[in-house]
Short mmCIF file of C-alpha atoms in Angstrom, two decimals:
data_model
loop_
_atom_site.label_atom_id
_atom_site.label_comp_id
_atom_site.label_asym_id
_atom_site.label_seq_id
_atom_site.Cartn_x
_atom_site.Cartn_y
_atom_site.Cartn_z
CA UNK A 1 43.97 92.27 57.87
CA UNK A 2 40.41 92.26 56.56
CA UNK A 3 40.16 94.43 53.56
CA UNK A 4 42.31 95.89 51.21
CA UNK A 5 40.66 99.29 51.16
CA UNK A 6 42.66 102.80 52.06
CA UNK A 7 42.79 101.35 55.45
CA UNK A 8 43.96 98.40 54.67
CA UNK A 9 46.47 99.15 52.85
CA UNK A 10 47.94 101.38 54.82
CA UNK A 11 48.18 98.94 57.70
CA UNK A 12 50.22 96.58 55.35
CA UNK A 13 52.54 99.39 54.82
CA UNK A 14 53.12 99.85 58.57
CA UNK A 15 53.11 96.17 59.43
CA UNK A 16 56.18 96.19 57.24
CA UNK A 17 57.53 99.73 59.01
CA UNK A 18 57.88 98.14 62.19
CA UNK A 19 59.30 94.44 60.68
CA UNK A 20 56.21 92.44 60.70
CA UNK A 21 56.09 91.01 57.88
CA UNK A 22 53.74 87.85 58.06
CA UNK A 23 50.75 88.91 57.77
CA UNK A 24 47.95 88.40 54.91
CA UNK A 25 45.29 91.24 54.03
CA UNK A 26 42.21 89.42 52.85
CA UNK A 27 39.90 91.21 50.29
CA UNK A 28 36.46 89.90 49.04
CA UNK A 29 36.67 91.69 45.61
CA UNK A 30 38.65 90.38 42.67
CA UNK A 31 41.14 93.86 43.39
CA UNK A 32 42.14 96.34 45.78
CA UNK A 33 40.46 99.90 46.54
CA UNK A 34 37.87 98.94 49.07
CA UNK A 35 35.05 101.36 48.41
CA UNK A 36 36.53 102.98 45.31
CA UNK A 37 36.97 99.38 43.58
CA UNK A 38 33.11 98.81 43.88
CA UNK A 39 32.13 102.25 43.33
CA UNK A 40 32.23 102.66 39.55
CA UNK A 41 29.04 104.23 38.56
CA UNK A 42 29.16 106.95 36.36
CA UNK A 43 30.21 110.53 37.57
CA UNK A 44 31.74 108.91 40.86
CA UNK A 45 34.29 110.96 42.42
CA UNK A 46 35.88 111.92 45.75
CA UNK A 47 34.43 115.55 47.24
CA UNK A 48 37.58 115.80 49.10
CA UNK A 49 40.19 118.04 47.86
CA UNK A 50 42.63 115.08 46.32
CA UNK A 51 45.87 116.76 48.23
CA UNK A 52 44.31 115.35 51.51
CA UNK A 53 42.17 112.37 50.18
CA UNK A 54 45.91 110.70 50.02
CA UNK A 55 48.57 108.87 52.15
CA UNK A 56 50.98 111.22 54.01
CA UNK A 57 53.71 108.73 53.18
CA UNK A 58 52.96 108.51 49.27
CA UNK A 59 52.12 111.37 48.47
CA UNK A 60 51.68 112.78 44.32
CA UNK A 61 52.87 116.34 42.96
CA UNK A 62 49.55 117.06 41.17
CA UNK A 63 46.22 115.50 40.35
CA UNK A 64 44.70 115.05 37.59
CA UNK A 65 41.65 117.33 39.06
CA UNK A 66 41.14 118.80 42.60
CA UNK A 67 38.31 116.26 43.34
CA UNK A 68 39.73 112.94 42.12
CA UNK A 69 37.22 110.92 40.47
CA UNK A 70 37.00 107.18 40.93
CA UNK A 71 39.44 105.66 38.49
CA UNK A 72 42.45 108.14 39.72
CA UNK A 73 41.77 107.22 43.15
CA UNK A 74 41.98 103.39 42.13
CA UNK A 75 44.71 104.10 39.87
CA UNK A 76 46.67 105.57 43.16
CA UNK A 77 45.73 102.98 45.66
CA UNK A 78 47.75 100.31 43.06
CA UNK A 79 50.32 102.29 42.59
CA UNK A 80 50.96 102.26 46.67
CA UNK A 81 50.38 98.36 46.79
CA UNK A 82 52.76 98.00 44.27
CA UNK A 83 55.61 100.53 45.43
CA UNK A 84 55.10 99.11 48.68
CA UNK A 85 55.29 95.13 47.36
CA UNK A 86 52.12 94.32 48.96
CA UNK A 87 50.47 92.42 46.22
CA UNK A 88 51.64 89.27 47.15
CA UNK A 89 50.41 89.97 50.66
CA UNK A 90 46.66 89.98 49.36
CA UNK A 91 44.25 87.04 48.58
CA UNK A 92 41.42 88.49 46.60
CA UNK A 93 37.91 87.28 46.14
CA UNK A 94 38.13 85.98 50.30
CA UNK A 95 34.75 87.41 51.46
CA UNK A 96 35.48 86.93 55.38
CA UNK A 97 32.70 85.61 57.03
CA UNK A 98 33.87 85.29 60.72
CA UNK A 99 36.43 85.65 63.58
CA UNK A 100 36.52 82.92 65.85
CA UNK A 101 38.49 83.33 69.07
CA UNK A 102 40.24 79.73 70.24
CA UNK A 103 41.35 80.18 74.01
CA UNK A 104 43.43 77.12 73.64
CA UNK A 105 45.63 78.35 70.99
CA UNK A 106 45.46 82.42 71.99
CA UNK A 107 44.54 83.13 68.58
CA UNK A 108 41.71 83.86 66.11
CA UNK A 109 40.41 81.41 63.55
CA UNK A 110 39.78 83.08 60.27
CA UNK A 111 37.15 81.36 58.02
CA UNK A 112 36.14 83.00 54.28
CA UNK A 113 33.21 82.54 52.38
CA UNK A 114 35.57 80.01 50.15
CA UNK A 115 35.95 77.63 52.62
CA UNK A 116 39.39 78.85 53.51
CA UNK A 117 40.48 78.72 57.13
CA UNK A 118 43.37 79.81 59.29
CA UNK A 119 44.65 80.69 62.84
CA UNK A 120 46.34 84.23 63.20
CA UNK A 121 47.76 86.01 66.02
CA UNK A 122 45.66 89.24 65.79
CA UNK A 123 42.97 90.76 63.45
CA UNK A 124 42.78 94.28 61.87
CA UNK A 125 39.40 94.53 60.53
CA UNK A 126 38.89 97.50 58.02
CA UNK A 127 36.30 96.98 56.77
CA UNK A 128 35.13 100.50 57.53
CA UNK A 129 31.26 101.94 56.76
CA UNK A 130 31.03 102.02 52.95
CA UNK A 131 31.22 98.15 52.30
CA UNK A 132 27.80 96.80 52.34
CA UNK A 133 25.21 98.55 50.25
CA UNK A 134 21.57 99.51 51.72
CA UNK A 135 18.96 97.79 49.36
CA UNK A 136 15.62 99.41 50.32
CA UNK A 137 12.33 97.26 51.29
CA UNK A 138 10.24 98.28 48.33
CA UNK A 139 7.66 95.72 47.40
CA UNK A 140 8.06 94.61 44.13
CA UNK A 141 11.57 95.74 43.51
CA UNK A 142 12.28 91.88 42.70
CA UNK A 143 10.02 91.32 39.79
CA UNK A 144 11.05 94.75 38.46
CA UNK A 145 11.30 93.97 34.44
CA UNK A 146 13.92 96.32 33.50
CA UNK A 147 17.42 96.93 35.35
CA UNK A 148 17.74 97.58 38.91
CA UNK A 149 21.67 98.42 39.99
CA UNK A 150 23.09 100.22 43.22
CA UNK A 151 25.68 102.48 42.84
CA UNK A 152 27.95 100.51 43.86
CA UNK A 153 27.16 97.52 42.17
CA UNK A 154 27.27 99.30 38.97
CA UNK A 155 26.84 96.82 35.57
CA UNK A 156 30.37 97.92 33.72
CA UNK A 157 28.56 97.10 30.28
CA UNK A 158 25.25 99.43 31.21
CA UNK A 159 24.24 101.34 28.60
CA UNK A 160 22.13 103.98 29.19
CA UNK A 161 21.56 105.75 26.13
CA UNK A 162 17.93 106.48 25.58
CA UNK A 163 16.84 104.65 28.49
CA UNK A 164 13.80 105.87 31.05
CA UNK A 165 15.73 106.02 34.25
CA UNK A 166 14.53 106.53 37.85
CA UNK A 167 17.20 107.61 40.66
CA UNK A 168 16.33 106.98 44.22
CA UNK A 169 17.81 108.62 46.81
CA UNK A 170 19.42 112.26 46.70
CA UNK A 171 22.55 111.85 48.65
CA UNK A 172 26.71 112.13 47.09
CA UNK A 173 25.97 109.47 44.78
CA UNK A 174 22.68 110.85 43.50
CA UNK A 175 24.16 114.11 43.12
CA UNK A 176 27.60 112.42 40.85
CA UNK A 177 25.24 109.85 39.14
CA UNK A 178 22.64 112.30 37.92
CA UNK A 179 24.47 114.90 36.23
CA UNK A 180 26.46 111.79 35.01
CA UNK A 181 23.84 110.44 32.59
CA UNK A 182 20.83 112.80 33.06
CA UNK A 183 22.55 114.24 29.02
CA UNK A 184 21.75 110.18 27.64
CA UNK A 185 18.75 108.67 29.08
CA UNK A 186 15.38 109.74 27.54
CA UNK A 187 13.96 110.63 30.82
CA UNK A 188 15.00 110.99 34.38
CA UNK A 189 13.09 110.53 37.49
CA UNK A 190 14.72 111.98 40.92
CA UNK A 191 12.52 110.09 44.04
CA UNK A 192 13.49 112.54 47.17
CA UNK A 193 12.37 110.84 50.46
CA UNK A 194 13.97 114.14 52.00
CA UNK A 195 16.25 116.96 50.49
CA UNK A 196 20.00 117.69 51.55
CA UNK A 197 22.09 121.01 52.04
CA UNK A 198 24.30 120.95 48.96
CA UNK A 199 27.04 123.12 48.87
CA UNK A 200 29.06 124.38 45.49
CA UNK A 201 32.84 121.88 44.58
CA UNK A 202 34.96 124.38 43.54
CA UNK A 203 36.64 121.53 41.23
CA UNK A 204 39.21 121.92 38.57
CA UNK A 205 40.97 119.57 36.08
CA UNK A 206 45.14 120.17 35.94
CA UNK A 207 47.06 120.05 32.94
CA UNK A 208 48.34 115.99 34.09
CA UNK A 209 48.63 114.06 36.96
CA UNK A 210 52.30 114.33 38.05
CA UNK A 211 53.10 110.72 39.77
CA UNK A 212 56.36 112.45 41.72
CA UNK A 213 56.13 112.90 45.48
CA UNK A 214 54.84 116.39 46.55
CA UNK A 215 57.45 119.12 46.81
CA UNK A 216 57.69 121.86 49.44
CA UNK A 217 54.84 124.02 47.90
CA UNK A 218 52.46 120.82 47.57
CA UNK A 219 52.99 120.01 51.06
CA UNK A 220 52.71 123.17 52.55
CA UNK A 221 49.18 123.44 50.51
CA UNK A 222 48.19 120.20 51.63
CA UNK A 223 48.95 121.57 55.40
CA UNK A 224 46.69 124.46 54.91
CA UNK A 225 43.87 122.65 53.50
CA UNK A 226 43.52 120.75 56.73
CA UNK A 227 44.09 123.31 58.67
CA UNK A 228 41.49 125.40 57.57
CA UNK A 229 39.16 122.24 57.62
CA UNK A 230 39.89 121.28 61.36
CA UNK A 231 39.31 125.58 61.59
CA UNK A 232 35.32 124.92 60.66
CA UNK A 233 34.78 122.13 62.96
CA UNK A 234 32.53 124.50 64.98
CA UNK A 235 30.06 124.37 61.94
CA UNK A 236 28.42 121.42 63.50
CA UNK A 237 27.76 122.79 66.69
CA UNK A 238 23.94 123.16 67.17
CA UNK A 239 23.19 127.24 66.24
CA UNK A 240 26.74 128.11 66.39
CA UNK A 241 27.65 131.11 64.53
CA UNK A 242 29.77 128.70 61.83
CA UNK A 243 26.89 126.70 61.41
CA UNK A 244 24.23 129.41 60.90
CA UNK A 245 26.90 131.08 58.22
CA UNK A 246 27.03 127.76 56.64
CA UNK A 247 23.41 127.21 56.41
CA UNK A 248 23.62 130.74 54.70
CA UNK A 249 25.96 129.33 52.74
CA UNK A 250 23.42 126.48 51.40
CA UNK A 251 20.39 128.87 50.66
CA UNK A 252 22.21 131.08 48.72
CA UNK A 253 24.01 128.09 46.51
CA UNK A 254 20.29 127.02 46.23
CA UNK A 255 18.96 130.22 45.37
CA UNK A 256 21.79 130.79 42.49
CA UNK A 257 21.88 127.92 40.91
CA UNK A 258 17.67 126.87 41.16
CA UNK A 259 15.47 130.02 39.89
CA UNK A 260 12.54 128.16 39.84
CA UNK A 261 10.92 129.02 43.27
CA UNK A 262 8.54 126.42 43.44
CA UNK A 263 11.66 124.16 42.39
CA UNK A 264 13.67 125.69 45.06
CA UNK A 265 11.10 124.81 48.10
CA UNK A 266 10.75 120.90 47.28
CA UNK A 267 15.30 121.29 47.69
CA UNK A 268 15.01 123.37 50.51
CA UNK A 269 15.73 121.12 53.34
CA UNK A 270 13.50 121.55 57.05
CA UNK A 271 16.40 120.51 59.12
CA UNK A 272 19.76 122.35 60.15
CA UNK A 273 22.61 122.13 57.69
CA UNK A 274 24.83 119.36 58.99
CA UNK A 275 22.02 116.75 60.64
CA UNK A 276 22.98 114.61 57.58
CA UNK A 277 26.10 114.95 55.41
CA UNK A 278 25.57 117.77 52.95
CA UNK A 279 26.22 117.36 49.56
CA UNK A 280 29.39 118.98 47.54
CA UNK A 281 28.46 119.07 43.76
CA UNK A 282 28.40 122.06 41.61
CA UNK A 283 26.65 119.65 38.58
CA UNK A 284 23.71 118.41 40.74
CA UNK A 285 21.33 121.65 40.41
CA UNK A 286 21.92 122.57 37.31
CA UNK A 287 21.35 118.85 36.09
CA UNK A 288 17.77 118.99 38.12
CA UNK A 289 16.58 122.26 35.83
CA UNK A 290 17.08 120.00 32.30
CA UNK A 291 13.91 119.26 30.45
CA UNK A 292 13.90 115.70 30.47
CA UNK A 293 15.15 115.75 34.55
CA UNK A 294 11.59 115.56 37.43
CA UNK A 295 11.85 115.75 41.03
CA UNK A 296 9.35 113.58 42.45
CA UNK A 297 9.28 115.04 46.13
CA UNK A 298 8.42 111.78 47.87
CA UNK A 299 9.94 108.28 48.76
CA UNK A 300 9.53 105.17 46.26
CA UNK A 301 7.34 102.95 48.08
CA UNK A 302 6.80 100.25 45.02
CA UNK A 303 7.34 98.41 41.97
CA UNK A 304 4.82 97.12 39.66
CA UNK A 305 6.54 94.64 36.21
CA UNK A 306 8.31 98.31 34.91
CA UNK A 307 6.20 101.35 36.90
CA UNK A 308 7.80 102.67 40.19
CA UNK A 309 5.50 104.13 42.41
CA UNK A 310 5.89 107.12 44.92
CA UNK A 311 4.58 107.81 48.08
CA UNK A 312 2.58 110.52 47.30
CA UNK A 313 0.92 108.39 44.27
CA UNK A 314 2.80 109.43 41.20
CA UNK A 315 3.84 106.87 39.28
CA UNK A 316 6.28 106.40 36.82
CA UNK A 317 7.24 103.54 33.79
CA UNK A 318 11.65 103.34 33.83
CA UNK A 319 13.75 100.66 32.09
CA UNK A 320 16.76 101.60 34.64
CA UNK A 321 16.23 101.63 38.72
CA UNK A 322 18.97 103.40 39.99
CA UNK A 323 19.12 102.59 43.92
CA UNK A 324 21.41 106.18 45.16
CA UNK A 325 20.88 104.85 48.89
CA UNK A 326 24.43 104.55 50.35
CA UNK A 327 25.18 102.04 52.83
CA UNK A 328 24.51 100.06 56.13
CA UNK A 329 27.40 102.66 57.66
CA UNK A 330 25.86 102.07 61.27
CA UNK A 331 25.69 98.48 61.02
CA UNK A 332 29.55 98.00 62.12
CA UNK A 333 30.95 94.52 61.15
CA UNK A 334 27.62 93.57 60.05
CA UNK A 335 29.17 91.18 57.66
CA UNK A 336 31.46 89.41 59.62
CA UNK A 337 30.94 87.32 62.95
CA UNK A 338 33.13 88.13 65.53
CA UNK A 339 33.16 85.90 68.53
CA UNK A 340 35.18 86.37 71.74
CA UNK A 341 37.21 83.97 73.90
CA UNK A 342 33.23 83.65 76.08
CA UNK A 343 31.34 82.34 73.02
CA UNK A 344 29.77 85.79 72.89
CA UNK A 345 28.69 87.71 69.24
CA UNK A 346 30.32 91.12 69.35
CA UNK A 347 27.13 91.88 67.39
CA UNK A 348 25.25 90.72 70.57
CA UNK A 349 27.25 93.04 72.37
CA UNK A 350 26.89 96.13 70.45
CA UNK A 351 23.06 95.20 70.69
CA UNK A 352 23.22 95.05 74.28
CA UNK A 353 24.96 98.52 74.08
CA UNK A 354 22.46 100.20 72.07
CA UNK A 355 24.38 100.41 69.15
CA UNK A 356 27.96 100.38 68.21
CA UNK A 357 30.79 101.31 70.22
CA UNK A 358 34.55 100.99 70.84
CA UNK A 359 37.45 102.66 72.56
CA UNK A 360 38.42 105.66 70.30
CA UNK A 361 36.78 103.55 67.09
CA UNK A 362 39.43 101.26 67.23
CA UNK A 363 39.26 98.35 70.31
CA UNK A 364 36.49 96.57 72.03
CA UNK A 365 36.23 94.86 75.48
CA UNK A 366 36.46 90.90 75.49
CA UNK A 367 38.19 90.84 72.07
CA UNK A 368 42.11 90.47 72.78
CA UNK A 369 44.52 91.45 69.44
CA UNK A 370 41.06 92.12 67.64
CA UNK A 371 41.22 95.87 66.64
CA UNK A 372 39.25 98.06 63.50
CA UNK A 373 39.80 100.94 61.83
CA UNK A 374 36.82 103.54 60.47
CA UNK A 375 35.35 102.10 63.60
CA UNK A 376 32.35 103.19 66.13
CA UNK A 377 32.50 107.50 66.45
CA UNK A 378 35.97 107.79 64.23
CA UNK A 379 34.55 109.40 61.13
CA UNK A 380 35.41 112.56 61.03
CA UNK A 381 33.31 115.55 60.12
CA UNK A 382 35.46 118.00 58.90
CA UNK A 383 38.50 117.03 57.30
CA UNK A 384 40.13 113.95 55.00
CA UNK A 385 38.91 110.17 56.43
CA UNK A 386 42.48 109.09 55.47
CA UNK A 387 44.50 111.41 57.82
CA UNK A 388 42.18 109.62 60.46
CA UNK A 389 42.94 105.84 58.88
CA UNK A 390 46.44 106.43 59.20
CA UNK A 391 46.31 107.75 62.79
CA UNK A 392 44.15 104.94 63.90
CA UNK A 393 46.60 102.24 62.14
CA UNK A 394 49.93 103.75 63.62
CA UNK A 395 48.05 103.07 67.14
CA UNK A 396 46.95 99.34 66.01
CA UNK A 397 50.37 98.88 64.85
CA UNK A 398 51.85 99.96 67.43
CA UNK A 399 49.95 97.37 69.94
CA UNK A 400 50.62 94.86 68.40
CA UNK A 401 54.28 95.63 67.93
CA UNK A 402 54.22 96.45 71.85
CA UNK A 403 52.29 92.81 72.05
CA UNK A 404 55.00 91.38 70.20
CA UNK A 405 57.90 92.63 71.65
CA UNK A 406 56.59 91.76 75.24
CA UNK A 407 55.61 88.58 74.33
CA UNK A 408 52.38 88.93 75.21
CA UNK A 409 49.50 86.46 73.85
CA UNK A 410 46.46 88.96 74.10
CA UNK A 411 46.25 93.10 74.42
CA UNK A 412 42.61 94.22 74.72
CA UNK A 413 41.25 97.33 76.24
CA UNK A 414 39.78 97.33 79.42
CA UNK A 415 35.97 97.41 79.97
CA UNK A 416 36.36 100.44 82.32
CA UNK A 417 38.65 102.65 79.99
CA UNK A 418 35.90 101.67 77.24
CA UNK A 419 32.92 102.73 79.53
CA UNK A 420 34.63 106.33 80.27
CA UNK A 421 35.30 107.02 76.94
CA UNK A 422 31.77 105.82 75.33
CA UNK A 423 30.33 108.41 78.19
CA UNK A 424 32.42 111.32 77.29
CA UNK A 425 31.77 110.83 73.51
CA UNK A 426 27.60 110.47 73.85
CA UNK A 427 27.56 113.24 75.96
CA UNK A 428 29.56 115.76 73.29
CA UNK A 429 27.81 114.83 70.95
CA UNK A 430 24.51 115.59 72.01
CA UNK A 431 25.20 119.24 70.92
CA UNK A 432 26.02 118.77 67.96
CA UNK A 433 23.26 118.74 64.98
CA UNK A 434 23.80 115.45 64.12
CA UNK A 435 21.24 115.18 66.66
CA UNK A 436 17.88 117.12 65.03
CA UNK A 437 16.21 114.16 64.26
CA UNK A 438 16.90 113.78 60.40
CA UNK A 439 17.19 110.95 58.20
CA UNK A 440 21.04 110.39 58.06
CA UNK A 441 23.15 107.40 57.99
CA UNK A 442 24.71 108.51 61.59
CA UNK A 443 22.25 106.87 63.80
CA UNK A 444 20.41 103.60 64.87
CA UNK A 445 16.41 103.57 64.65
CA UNK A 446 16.75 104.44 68.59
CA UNK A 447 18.94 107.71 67.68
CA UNK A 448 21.87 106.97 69.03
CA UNK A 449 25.26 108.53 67.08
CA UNK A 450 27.65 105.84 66.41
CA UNK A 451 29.66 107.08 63.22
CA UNK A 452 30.80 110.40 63.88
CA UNK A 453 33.52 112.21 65.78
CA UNK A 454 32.45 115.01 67.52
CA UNK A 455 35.94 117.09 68.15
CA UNK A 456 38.28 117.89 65.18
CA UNK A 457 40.70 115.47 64.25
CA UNK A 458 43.53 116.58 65.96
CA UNK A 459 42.33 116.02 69.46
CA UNK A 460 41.65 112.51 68.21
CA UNK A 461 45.19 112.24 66.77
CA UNK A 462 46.19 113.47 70.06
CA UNK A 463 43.98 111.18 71.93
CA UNK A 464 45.22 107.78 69.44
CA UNK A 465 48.65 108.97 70.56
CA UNK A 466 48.75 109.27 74.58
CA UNK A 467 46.67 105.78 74.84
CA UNK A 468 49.90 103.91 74.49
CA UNK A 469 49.27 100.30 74.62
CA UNK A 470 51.63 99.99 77.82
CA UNK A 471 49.24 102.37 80.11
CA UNK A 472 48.17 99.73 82.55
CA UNK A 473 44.91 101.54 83.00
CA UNK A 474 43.89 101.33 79.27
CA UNK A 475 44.90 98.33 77.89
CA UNK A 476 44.94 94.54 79.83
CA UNK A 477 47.91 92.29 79.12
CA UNK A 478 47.93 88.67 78.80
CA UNK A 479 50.73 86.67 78.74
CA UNK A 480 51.84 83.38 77.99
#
């Protein structure tokens, strides 16, 4: 198992469900929690209500808020490696840095960035999207004399207490960081390459967090949460009723909270809402409107010794360069090399493709016992990412159990099954407004969706489900 993220953890759990129990989950950090171990920056938080953003089969009476925020989060994914004895499972600080398939043996060759190596019978990458940060090309940015950080390689002892900051980017981790420490630098600089929809969180702190497993009441709000998520789906539907209310939605959040017109236009986004992932903060307008907060309604295109330099020619002198620019989400795998039984890059082959793809996010052609999770079109547009993570590791699980139990040396699903699939996806999606021509994180340069899902999650529960690993017509079998 390659990373001990949500994902990976929950595979570990259901390794051990179905009596596997040698397996080893490697992690390149010095701890668990994936994405919410590196993410530490200030004001980070989930802007999923925390009844969902959690495992079905650990699940916790009450949050400390609604919308957990980063050390809860990390706080909980320990407490499910522990309960669950996985610890001694995990070897931290093992950066894989490729999957080699030996046809002699039938079985992958693991290799880390450490120098350690070993053969295993199958690989579970989760890795997912959020794990390798995008660093912009801006000239300059590596003579820049003050500090430069991305979000999520946050300096733990950065102080920022009278400090001339700049924040690039205006994305979820613009909107937490801002608002975060906008109250203790001097001076805060917001560069906008292009503005997002930004709905309200409706957040709210409890009186504890309550460690007990839900009760009757906790799970029966937790099923009506994602209910009445999967319920919106059709907001992403291009000039569907749903999304035309939510756009509504957007304007007037902009128009309450900004009442500074001119203010309000630079915000005021030209595409439809949902072409990139809108924003869920209550605390990022309000933080834009303080005196010592600018807007700066253009892309940083350079660094001179301390001055950062826009686009449109203003230029600013910072002591902190905050890069808010997410990750490499469409760049699947990008860290590791995966190479098949042929010699042949599964980045090579995703090239070939046009970008990214898999059978239902979760199994590619030519790899046998190689499977992913948060994989090509599996995130999810509506509802919790870890309802889909657990969906997605029962199936892997369940192969490889079904591998196991047949004695099989290889499961891998079949070229044609993949092609039919890939097909059906592309072509629902191409209503959808992911589509508008935007700048989101969805796409390759050539415009081609590869992250999201384009149906609710349900029908991809459903879908996870009836490909059962036995179906002759999905999956080929090799045996010894």
């Amino acid at each position: 198992v390659i990373g001990a993220g949500i994902s990976g953890i929950a595979a570990g759990v259901n390794l051990q469900k179905v009596g596997i129990e040698e397996f080893t989950i490697f992690e390149k950090n010095p701890d668990v929690g994936g994405t919410w171990f590196l993410n530490s920056y200030p004001g980070a938080a989930c802007d999923v209500d925390s009844r969902l953003y959690s495992y079905s089969f650990h699940t916790r009476k009450q949050w400390g808020r609604r919308y957990a925020e980063q050390p809860e989060i990390l706080d909980y994914l320990n407490e499910v490696v522990d309960r669950f004895g996985l610890r001694p499972k995990i070897r931290t600080s093992s950066d894989v840095r490729s999957c080699v398939y030996d046809p002699s043996s039938k079985q992958w060759r693991i290799a880390c960035e450490d120098g350690f190596e070993q053969n295993f019978d199958g690989v579970i990458a989760c890795v997912g999207m959020l794990n390798d940060p995008l660093i912009p090309n801006i000239p300059g940015l590596d003579a820049f004399t003050g500090v430069a950080t991305h979000t999520a390689r946050w300096p733990k002892d950065l102080d920022v207490h009278g400090l001339r900051a700049a924040v690039v980017g205006t994305g979820s981790s613009a909107a937490q960081i801002v608002p975060a420490i906008a109250p203790h630098v001097h001076s805060l600089h917001l560069f906008q390459r292009q503005p997002g929809w930004v709905l309200p969180k409706p957040d709210k702190v409890h009186a504890g967090t309550v460690k007990r497993p839900a009760g009757p009441l906790q799970k029966a709000e937790r099923c009506w949460q994602y209910l009445r998520r999967e319920l919106a789906h059709g907001k992403y539907e291009m000039g569907s009723r749903r999304n035309v209310r939510q756009l509504r939605h957007a304007v007037d959040f902009l128009e309450r909270a900004v009442d500074d017109p001119a203010l309000q236009e630079v915000l005021k986004p030209s595409y439809p809402f949902g072409c990139k992932r809108a924003v869920r903060d209550s605390n990022f307008y309000p933080a834009l409107l303080r005196d010592n907060v600018t807007t700066v309604p253009s892309a940083l295109v350079g660094v001179d010794g301390s001055r950062v330099i826009a686009a449109d020619g203003t230029t600013v002198e910072v002591d902190l360069l905050v890069l808010a620019t997410g990750f490499r989400a469409q760049e699947f795998l990008n860290t590791v090399e995966v190479e098949g039984p042929d010699g042949r890059l599964l980045s090579h082959q995703w090239a070939e493709a046009g970008g990214p793809e898999a059978f239902l996010g979760v199994a590619v052609p030519g790899l046998p016992n190689f499977f992913m999770t948060y994989g090509p079109n599996s995130n999810t547009a509506t509802t919790s990412m870890v309802f889909v993570l657990e969906r997605q590791v029962e199936h892997i699980v369940r192969a490889l159990a079904y591998a196991d139990r047949n004695r099989l040396t290889g499961l891998m699903v079949r070229p044609d099954a993949h092609r039919r699939f890939n097909q059906w996806l592309q072509s629902s999606i191409s209503d959808t407004v992911w589509t508008a021509g935007c700048n989101n994180y969805f796409s390759t340069q050539d415009g081609k969706i590869v992250t999201n899902w384009p149906h609710t999650s349900i029908a991809y529960a459903g879908l996870l489900k009836a490909a059962h690993p036995g179906l002759p017509w999905i999956y080929e079998e090799f045996r010894m």
